[in-house]
Amino acid sequence: MRGAVIHAPGDVRFETLDDPKILQPTDAVIRTVATCVCGSDLWPYRGAEPVGEPHPMGHEYVGIVEEVGGEVTNVRPGQFVVGSFATSDNTCANCLNGWQSNCLHREFMSTCQADYVRIPNAHGTLVATDEHPDAEVVPGLLAVSDVMGTGWYAALAAEVQPGSTAVVVGDGAVGLCGVIAARELGAERIIAMSRHETRQKLALEFGATDIVSERGDEGIARVKDLTGGIGADSVLECVGTAESMRQALHSARPGGNVGFVGVPHDVAIDGQELFFSHVGLRGGPAPVRRYLPDLIDRVLSGRINPGKVFDLTLPLDQVAEGYKAMDERRAIKTLLKP
């Protein structure tokens, strides 16, 4: 088969790789129907994370089951499935508590920008649809495997409630899906922080009521202006930088909550400041598997359409251009079709 391999910052190649095989009885092998480039893939692409030895890339996927191990009974060959970037057995104590992304047997997916993918812990990770979905909903189902599930977790971690005010820091695919999540959870006012016109328009389409284009202290002041000088009930931090975290924490009201899902890079939190702010803080890798049945149903029923975050579609063999377009902000998110 062929797939994406990163060799160095800015250097992603489409190469011949070994075909994936069943290694454990809990494995499955799927043929990818769609995969994509994630904003977090840009950290090593930009040199913000070490690349090390050349290695495959990608952690978002939907596909058709080709083969299953002997202990996999919930999915069978021929079914269309949606999974998560973090695999889980869905039976350990952490999974049963709803934290599948902290499964005791967790493996993070990292080979999905390819024709075929081995899925560890397939029995607890994969969710099959009743039938093969129409092509137009495949992007939405692909979004559910990470960015929609992550945006959903950000909103829940920030404790978005009906009638509340929510701020979304970050206008990438996760932030935009966070807008959808805040709307679905009943937020009355949703303030999207974005400086890019196309992303602002999509945020408004997804349910944002206000746009704040300022950043830093000016952005915080603008949020305070919009919330009677107090700050928001809930803030979704969907970037992962020191600036975005500061902006999120200072945009929340006393007693408000911040859900942070951007992978932190050089983020340090002042314990004294957090202590006296009365702001609650929860985050981490989203337990996407917990939300899959619900989110899949919302996509298939047409209630939500997170697939709109994919504004560039390319053949998988043009994956390098997909990275470049996102790095240069010519695309929000690139969908790749094998």
Short mmCIF file of C-alpha atoms in Angstrom, two decimals:
data_model
loop_
_atom_site.label_atom_id
_atom_site.label_comp_id
_atom_site.label_asym_id
_atom_site.label_seq_id
_atom_site.Cartn_x
_atom_site.Cartn_y
_atom_site.Cartn_z
CA MET A 1 0.00 0.00 0.00
CA ARG A 2 0.99 3.67 -0.02
CA GLY A 3 0.81 6.34 2.65
CA ALA A 4 2.17 9.59 4.03
CA VAL A 5 5.58 9.65 5.72
CA ILE A 6 7.14 12.71 7.38
CA HIS A 7 10.91 12.93 6.97
CA ALA A 8 11.61 16.39 8.37
CA PRO A 9 9.78 19.66 8.99
CA GLY A 10 8.05 20.64 5.76
CA ASP A 11 8.88 17.30 4.15
CA VAL A 12 5.93 14.89 3.83
CA ARG A 13 6.14 12.23 1.13
CA PHE A 14 3.73 9.67 -0.29
CA GLU A 15 5.57 6.35 -0.21
CA THR A 16 5.14 2.60 -0.51
CA LEU A 17 4.64 1.02 2.92
CA ASP A 18 4.12 -2.47 4.24
CA ASP A 19 0.53 -3.64 4.18
CA PRO A 20 -0.95 -3.67 7.70
CA LYS A 21 -1.65 -7.09 9.21
CA ILE A 22 -3.55 -8.50 12.16
CA LEU A 23 -0.98 -8.63 14.96
CA GLN A 24 -3.28 -9.19 17.93
CA PRO A 25 -6.67 -10.95 18.14
CA THR A 26 -8.19 -7.57 19.09
CA ASP A 27 -6.99 -5.91 15.84
CA ALA A 28 -8.87 -5.04 12.68
CA VAL A 29 -7.62 -3.85 9.31
CA ILE A 30 -9.70 -1.28 7.44
CA ARG A 31 -9.56 0.14 3.95
CA THR A 32 -9.74 3.90 4.35
CA VAL A 33 -12.64 5.64 2.64
CA ALA A 34 -11.44 9.05 3.80
CA THR A 35 -8.68 10.44 5.99
CA CYS A 36 -7.33 13.93 6.52
CA VAL A 37 -4.66 16.28 7.81
CA CYS A 38 -5.15 17.52 11.37
CA GLY A 39 -4.03 20.83 12.84
CA SER A 40 -1.95 18.87 15.35
CA ASP A 41 -0.08 17.28 12.41
CA LEU A 42 1.28 20.76 11.72
CA TRP A 43 3.30 20.84 14.95
CA PRO A 44 6.01 18.47 13.60
CA TYR A 45 5.49 19.80 10.06
CA ARG A 46 6.40 23.28 11.31
CA GLY A 47 9.27 22.02 13.45
CA ALA A 48 7.53 22.75 16.75
CA GLU A 49 7.81 19.05 17.64
CA PRO A 50 10.78 16.80 16.78
CA VAL A 51 10.32 14.51 13.81
CA GLY A 52 13.08 12.02 14.59
CA GLU A 53 13.20 9.10 12.19
CA PRO A 54 10.84 9.19 9.18
CA HIS A 55 7.47 7.81 10.21
CA PRO A 56 3.87 7.50 8.94
CA MET A 57 1.31 10.17 9.79
CA GLY A 58 -2.41 10.54 10.39
CA HIS A 59 -4.91 9.73 13.15
CA GLU A 60 -8.36 10.42 11.65
CA TYR A 61 -10.18 7.85 9.58
CA VAL A 62 -13.35 6.20 8.37
CA GLY A 63 -13.32 3.08 6.31
CA ILE A 64 -14.48 -0.41 5.41
CA VAL A 65 -13.48 -3.37 7.55
CA GLU A 66 -11.27 -5.75 5.58
CA GLU A 67 -10.23 -8.23 8.27
CA VAL A 68 -10.71 -8.76 12.01
CA GLY A 69 -8.88 -10.67 14.71
CA GLY A 70 -10.44 -13.59 16.51
CA GLU A 71 -11.61 -11.55 19.50
CA VAL A 72 -13.34 -8.83 17.47
CA THR A 73 -17.06 -9.50 17.38
CA ASN A 74 -18.69 -6.06 17.23
CA VAL A 75 -17.66 -5.32 13.64
CA ARG A 76 -17.24 -7.57 10.64
CA PRO A 77 -15.67 -7.36 7.18
CA GLY A 78 -17.63 -5.19 4.79
CA GLN A 79 -19.01 -2.78 7.38
CA PHE A 80 -18.41 0.98 7.29
CA VAL A 81 -16.82 2.09 10.56
CA VAL A 82 -15.84 5.24 12.41
CA GLY A 83 -13.08 5.16 15.02
CA SER A 84 -11.09 7.45 17.27
CA PHE A 85 -7.56 8.80 17.30
CA ALA A 86 -7.08 7.03 20.67
CA THR A 87 -7.94 3.34 20.68
CA SER A 88 -9.62 1.79 23.70
CA ASP A 89 -10.79 -1.61 24.86
CA ASN A 90 -13.96 0.05 26.26
CA THR A 91 -13.93 -2.39 29.19
CA CYS A 92 -11.21 -1.19 31.60
CA ALA A 93 -12.01 0.99 34.62
CA ASN A 94 -11.05 4.21 32.85
CA CYS A 95 -13.21 3.36 29.84
CA LEU A 96 -16.17 2.44 32.01
CA ASN A 97 -15.79 5.81 33.73
CA GLY A 98 -16.08 7.47 30.32
CA TRP A 99 -12.39 8.27 29.73
CA GLN A 100 -11.63 6.00 26.79
CA SER A 101 -8.77 8.26 25.69
CA ASN A 102 -7.05 7.18 28.93
CA CYS A 103 -7.75 3.48 28.43
CA LEU A 104 -5.28 1.25 30.25
CA HIS A 105 -4.54 -0.36 26.85
CA ARG A 106 -4.68 2.87 24.83
CA GLU A 107 -2.73 3.29 21.63
CA PHE A 108 -2.68 6.56 19.72
CA MET A 109 -3.29 6.17 15.99
CA SER A 110 -0.48 7.46 13.79
CA THR A 111 -0.66 5.70 10.42
CA CYS A 112 -4.03 6.73 9.00
CA GLN A 113 -3.01 8.82 5.99
CA ALA A 114 -2.74 5.60 4.01
CA ASP A 115 -4.73 3.15 1.89
CA TYR A 116 -5.14 0.65 4.75
CA VAL A 117 -4.87 0.94 8.53
CA ARG A 118 -4.47 -1.51 11.38
CA ILE A 119 -6.79 -0.60 14.26
CA PRO A 120 -5.67 -1.90 17.68
CA ASN A 121 -8.38 -2.50 20.28
CA ALA A 122 -10.84 -2.64 17.40
CA HIS A 123 -13.60 -4.21 19.47
CA GLY A 124 -13.76 -1.19 21.77
CA THR A 125 -12.75 1.48 19.27
CA LEU A 126 -14.75 1.02 16.08
CA VAL A 127 -18.43 1.86 15.67
CA ALA A 128 -20.21 0.54 12.58
CA THR A 129 -23.01 2.37 10.81
CA ASP A 130 -26.15 0.41 9.97
CA GLU A 131 -25.36 0.70 6.27
CA HIS A 132 -22.79 2.33 4.06
CA PRO A 133 -23.43 6.08 4.28
CA ASP A 134 -24.01 8.34 1.30
CA ALA A 135 -20.90 10.11 0.05
CA GLU A 136 -22.10 13.53 1.16
CA VAL A 137 -22.08 12.59 4.86
CA VAL A 138 -18.66 10.91 4.84
CA PRO A 139 -16.83 14.19 5.63
CA GLY A 140 -19.08 14.72 8.65
CA LEU A 141 -18.40 11.19 9.89
CA LEU A 142 -14.68 11.71 9.37
CA ALA A 143 -14.87 14.89 11.46
CA VAL A 144 -16.53 12.89 14.24
CA SER A 145 -13.41 10.68 14.54
CA ASP A 146 -11.46 13.61 15.97
CA VAL A 147 -12.26 17.31 15.51
CA MET A 148 -16.01 17.09 16.17
CA GLY A 149 -15.47 14.73 19.09
CA THR A 150 -12.74 16.99 20.42
CA GLY A 151 -14.85 20.13 20.05
CA TRP A 152 -17.68 18.31 21.82
CA TYR A 153 -15.40 17.41 24.71
CA ALA A 154 -14.14 21.01 24.92
CA ALA A 155 -17.72 22.21 25.36
CA LEU A 156 -18.51 19.57 27.97
CA ALA A 157 -15.25 20.23 29.84
CA ALA A 158 -16.13 23.93 29.86
CA GLU A 159 -19.56 22.97 31.24
CA VAL A 160 -21.61 24.71 28.55
CA GLN A 161 -25.20 24.87 29.79
CA PRO A 162 -28.50 25.90 28.18
CA GLY A 163 -28.79 29.68 28.18
CA SER A 164 -25.10 30.23 28.93
CA THR A 165 -22.43 32.33 27.23
CA ALA A 166 -19.52 30.48 25.62
CA VAL A 167 -16.29 31.75 24.08
CA VAL A 168 -14.36 29.67 21.57
CA VAL A 169 -10.64 30.45 21.34
CA GLY A 170 -9.31 29.14 18.03
CA ASP A 171 -10.84 29.09 14.56
CA GLY A 172 -9.35 25.87 13.27
CA ALA A 173 -11.44 22.77 12.68
CA VAL A 174 -11.65 21.93 16.41
CA GLY A 175 -12.68 25.45 17.35
CA LEU A 176 -15.31 25.55 14.64
CA CYS A 177 -16.66 22.19 15.79
CA GLY A 178 -16.62 23.62 19.30
CA VAL A 179 -19.06 26.25 18.06
CA ILE A 180 -21.35 23.46 16.85
CA ALA A 181 -21.04 21.72 20.20
CA ALA A 182 -21.80 24.87 22.20
CA ARG A 183 -24.91 25.44 20.09
CA GLU A 184 -26.06 21.84 20.47
CA LEU A 185 -25.58 22.04 24.24
CA GLY A 186 -27.80 25.10 24.39
CA ALA A 187 -25.50 28.10 24.75
CA GLU A 188 -27.48 31.28 24.14
CA ARG A 189 -24.47 33.37 23.17
CA ILE A 190 -21.41 31.97 21.40
CA ILE A 191 -18.43 34.27 20.89
CA ALA A 192 -15.97 32.97 18.30
CA MET A 193 -12.48 34.47 18.36
CA SER A 194 -11.21 34.59 14.79
CA ARG A 195 -9.26 36.92 12.52
CA HIS A 196 -10.00 35.12 9.26
CA GLU A 197 -13.04 36.05 7.22
CA THR A 198 -13.80 32.62 5.76
CA ARG A 199 -13.58 31.02 9.20
CA GLN A 200 -15.69 33.78 10.73
CA LYS A 201 -18.41 33.07 8.17
CA LEU A 202 -18.34 29.36 8.93
CA ALA A 203 -18.43 30.04 12.68
CA LEU A 204 -21.55 32.16 12.19
CA GLU A 205 -23.11 29.44 10.05
CA PHE A 206 -22.36 26.90 12.80
CA GLY A 207 -24.08 29.03 15.44
CA ALA A 208 -21.73 31.77 16.66
CA THR A 209 -23.57 34.95 17.66
CA ASP A 210 -20.53 37.23 17.92
CA ILE A 211 -17.08 37.44 16.37
CA VAL A 212 -14.05 38.85 18.18
CA SER A 213 -11.09 39.44 15.89
CA GLU A 214 -8.76 40.94 18.50
CA ARG A 215 -6.17 38.83 20.31
CA GLY A 216 -4.30 39.04 23.59
CA ASP A 217 -5.32 41.76 26.02
CA GLU A 218 -7.45 43.45 23.37
CA GLY A 219 -9.33 40.22 22.74
CA ILE A 220 -9.88 39.67 26.46
CA ALA A 221 -11.15 43.25 26.83
CA ARG A 222 -13.54 42.75 23.92
CA VAL A 223 -14.98 39.59 25.51
CA LYS A 224 -15.42 41.46 28.78
CA ASP A 225 -17.23 44.24 26.89
CA LEU A 226 -19.63 41.70 25.41
CA THR A 227 -20.31 40.06 28.78
CA GLY A 228 -21.04 43.05 30.99
CA GLY A 229 -17.46 43.31 32.19
CA ILE A 230 -17.53 39.90 33.86
CA GLY A 231 -16.44 37.28 31.33
CA ALA A 232 -18.00 34.15 29.86
CA ASP A 233 -19.55 31.20 31.65
CA SER A 234 -17.60 28.75 29.50
CA VAL A 235 -14.46 29.06 27.37
CA LEU A 236 -13.25 26.46 24.89
CA GLU A 237 -9.47 26.63 24.34
CA CYS A 238 -8.79 24.93 21.00
CA VAL A 239 -5.24 26.00 20.07
CA GLY A 240 -2.62 24.95 22.61
CA THR A 241 -0.30 27.96 22.82
CA ALA A 242 0.62 30.06 25.84
CA GLU A 243 -1.23 33.02 24.32
CA SER A 244 -4.42 31.09 23.65
CA MET A 245 -4.46 29.60 27.15
CA ARG A 246 -3.98 33.00 28.76
CA GLN A 247 -6.72 34.43 26.57
CA ALA A 248 -9.05 31.60 27.58
CA LEU A 249 -8.41 31.83 31.31
CA HIS A 250 -8.81 35.61 31.35
CA SER A 251 -12.00 35.49 29.26
CA ALA A 252 -13.83 33.32 31.79
CA ARG A 253 -15.86 34.86 34.60
CA PRO A 254 -15.19 34.00 38.25
CA GLY A 255 -16.77 30.60 38.71
CA GLY A 256 -16.64 29.95 34.97
CA ASN A 257 -14.93 27.01 33.31
CA VAL A 258 -12.29 26.51 30.65
CA GLY A 259 -12.14 23.32 28.59
CA PHE A 260 -8.73 23.01 26.92
CA VAL A 261 -8.18 20.57 24.10
CA GLY A 262 -5.38 22.20 22.12
CA VAL A 263 -2.25 20.10 22.71
CA PRO A 264 -0.23 22.43 24.99
CA HIS A 265 3.04 23.84 23.69
CA ASP A 266 5.06 26.00 26.10
CA VAL A 267 1.98 26.54 28.24
CA ALA A 268 2.60 27.39 31.91
CA ILE A 269 -0.21 28.25 34.33
CA ASP A 270 0.30 30.48 37.35
CA GLY A 271 -1.13 28.55 40.29
CA GLN A 272 -1.75 31.67 42.41
CA GLU A 273 -3.56 33.39 39.56
CA LEU A 274 -5.71 30.34 38.87
CA PHE A 275 -6.45 29.93 42.59
CA PHE A 276 -7.80 33.45 43.03
CA SER A 277 -9.68 33.51 39.71
CA HIS A 278 -12.16 30.80 40.77
CA VAL A 279 -11.99 29.53 37.19
CA GLY A 280 -12.30 25.78 36.68
CA LEU A 281 -9.93 24.08 34.23
CA ARG A 282 -10.29 20.66 32.58
CA GLY A 283 -8.83 19.25 29.40
CA GLY A 284 -6.80 16.55 27.76
CA PRO A 285 -7.23 14.18 24.81
CA ALA A 286 -10.93 13.92 24.08
CA PRO A 287 -12.64 10.61 24.96
CA VAL A 288 -14.10 10.54 21.46
CA ARG A 289 -15.28 6.92 21.72
CA ARG A 290 -17.73 7.98 24.46
CA TYR A 291 -19.45 10.34 22.03
CA LEU A 292 -19.30 8.35 18.78
CA PRO A 293 -22.82 6.81 18.77
CA ASP A 294 -24.48 10.14 19.56
CA LEU A 295 -22.39 12.21 17.14
CA ILE A 296 -22.72 9.68 14.33
CA ASP A 297 -26.49 9.83 14.76
CA ARG A 298 -26.46 13.64 14.69
CA VAL A 299 -24.48 13.60 11.43
CA LEU A 300 -26.59 10.90 9.74
CA SER A 301 -29.82 12.64 10.77
CA GLY A 302 -28.58 15.93 9.32
CA ARG A 303 -28.75 17.73 12.65
CA ILE A 304 -25.07 18.76 12.45
CA ASN A 305 -22.70 18.99 9.51
CA PRO A 306 -19.14 19.28 10.83
CA GLY A 307 -17.88 18.06 7.45
CA LYS A 308 -18.02 21.68 6.30
CA VAL A 309 -14.68 22.25 8.03
CA PHE A 310 -13.12 20.38 5.10
CA ASP A 311 -12.63 23.14 2.56
CA LEU A 312 -10.01 21.32 0.50
CA THR A 313 -10.32 17.78 -0.89
CA LEU A 314 -7.36 16.08 -2.52
CA PRO A 315 -6.37 12.60 -3.67
CA LEU A 316 -4.32 10.88 -0.98
CA ASP A 317 -1.25 10.94 -3.21
CA GLN A 318 -1.30 14.76 -2.95
CA VAL A 319 -1.06 14.68 0.84
CA ALA A 320 2.03 16.92 0.79
CA GLU A 321 -0.03 19.69 -0.81
CA GLY A 322 -2.68 19.15 1.87
CA TYR A 323 -0.13 19.88 4.58
CA LYS A 324 1.21 22.89 2.73
CA ALA A 325 -2.24 24.39 2.19
CA MET A 326 -3.09 24.11 5.87
CA ASP A 327 0.30 25.42 6.96
CA GLU A 328 -0.18 28.46 4.73
CA ARG A 329 -3.78 28.87 5.97
CA ARG A 330 -5.16 28.38 2.48
CA ALA A 331 -7.30 25.61 3.93
CA ILE A 332 -9.00 25.03 7.27
CA LYS A 333 -8.74 21.26 6.95
CA THR A 334 -7.76 18.94 4.11
CA LEU A 335 -9.76 15.81 3.35
CA LEU A 336 -7.84 13.03 1.59
CA LYS A 337 -9.45 10.37 -0.59
CA PRO A 338 -7.49 7.18 -1.33
#
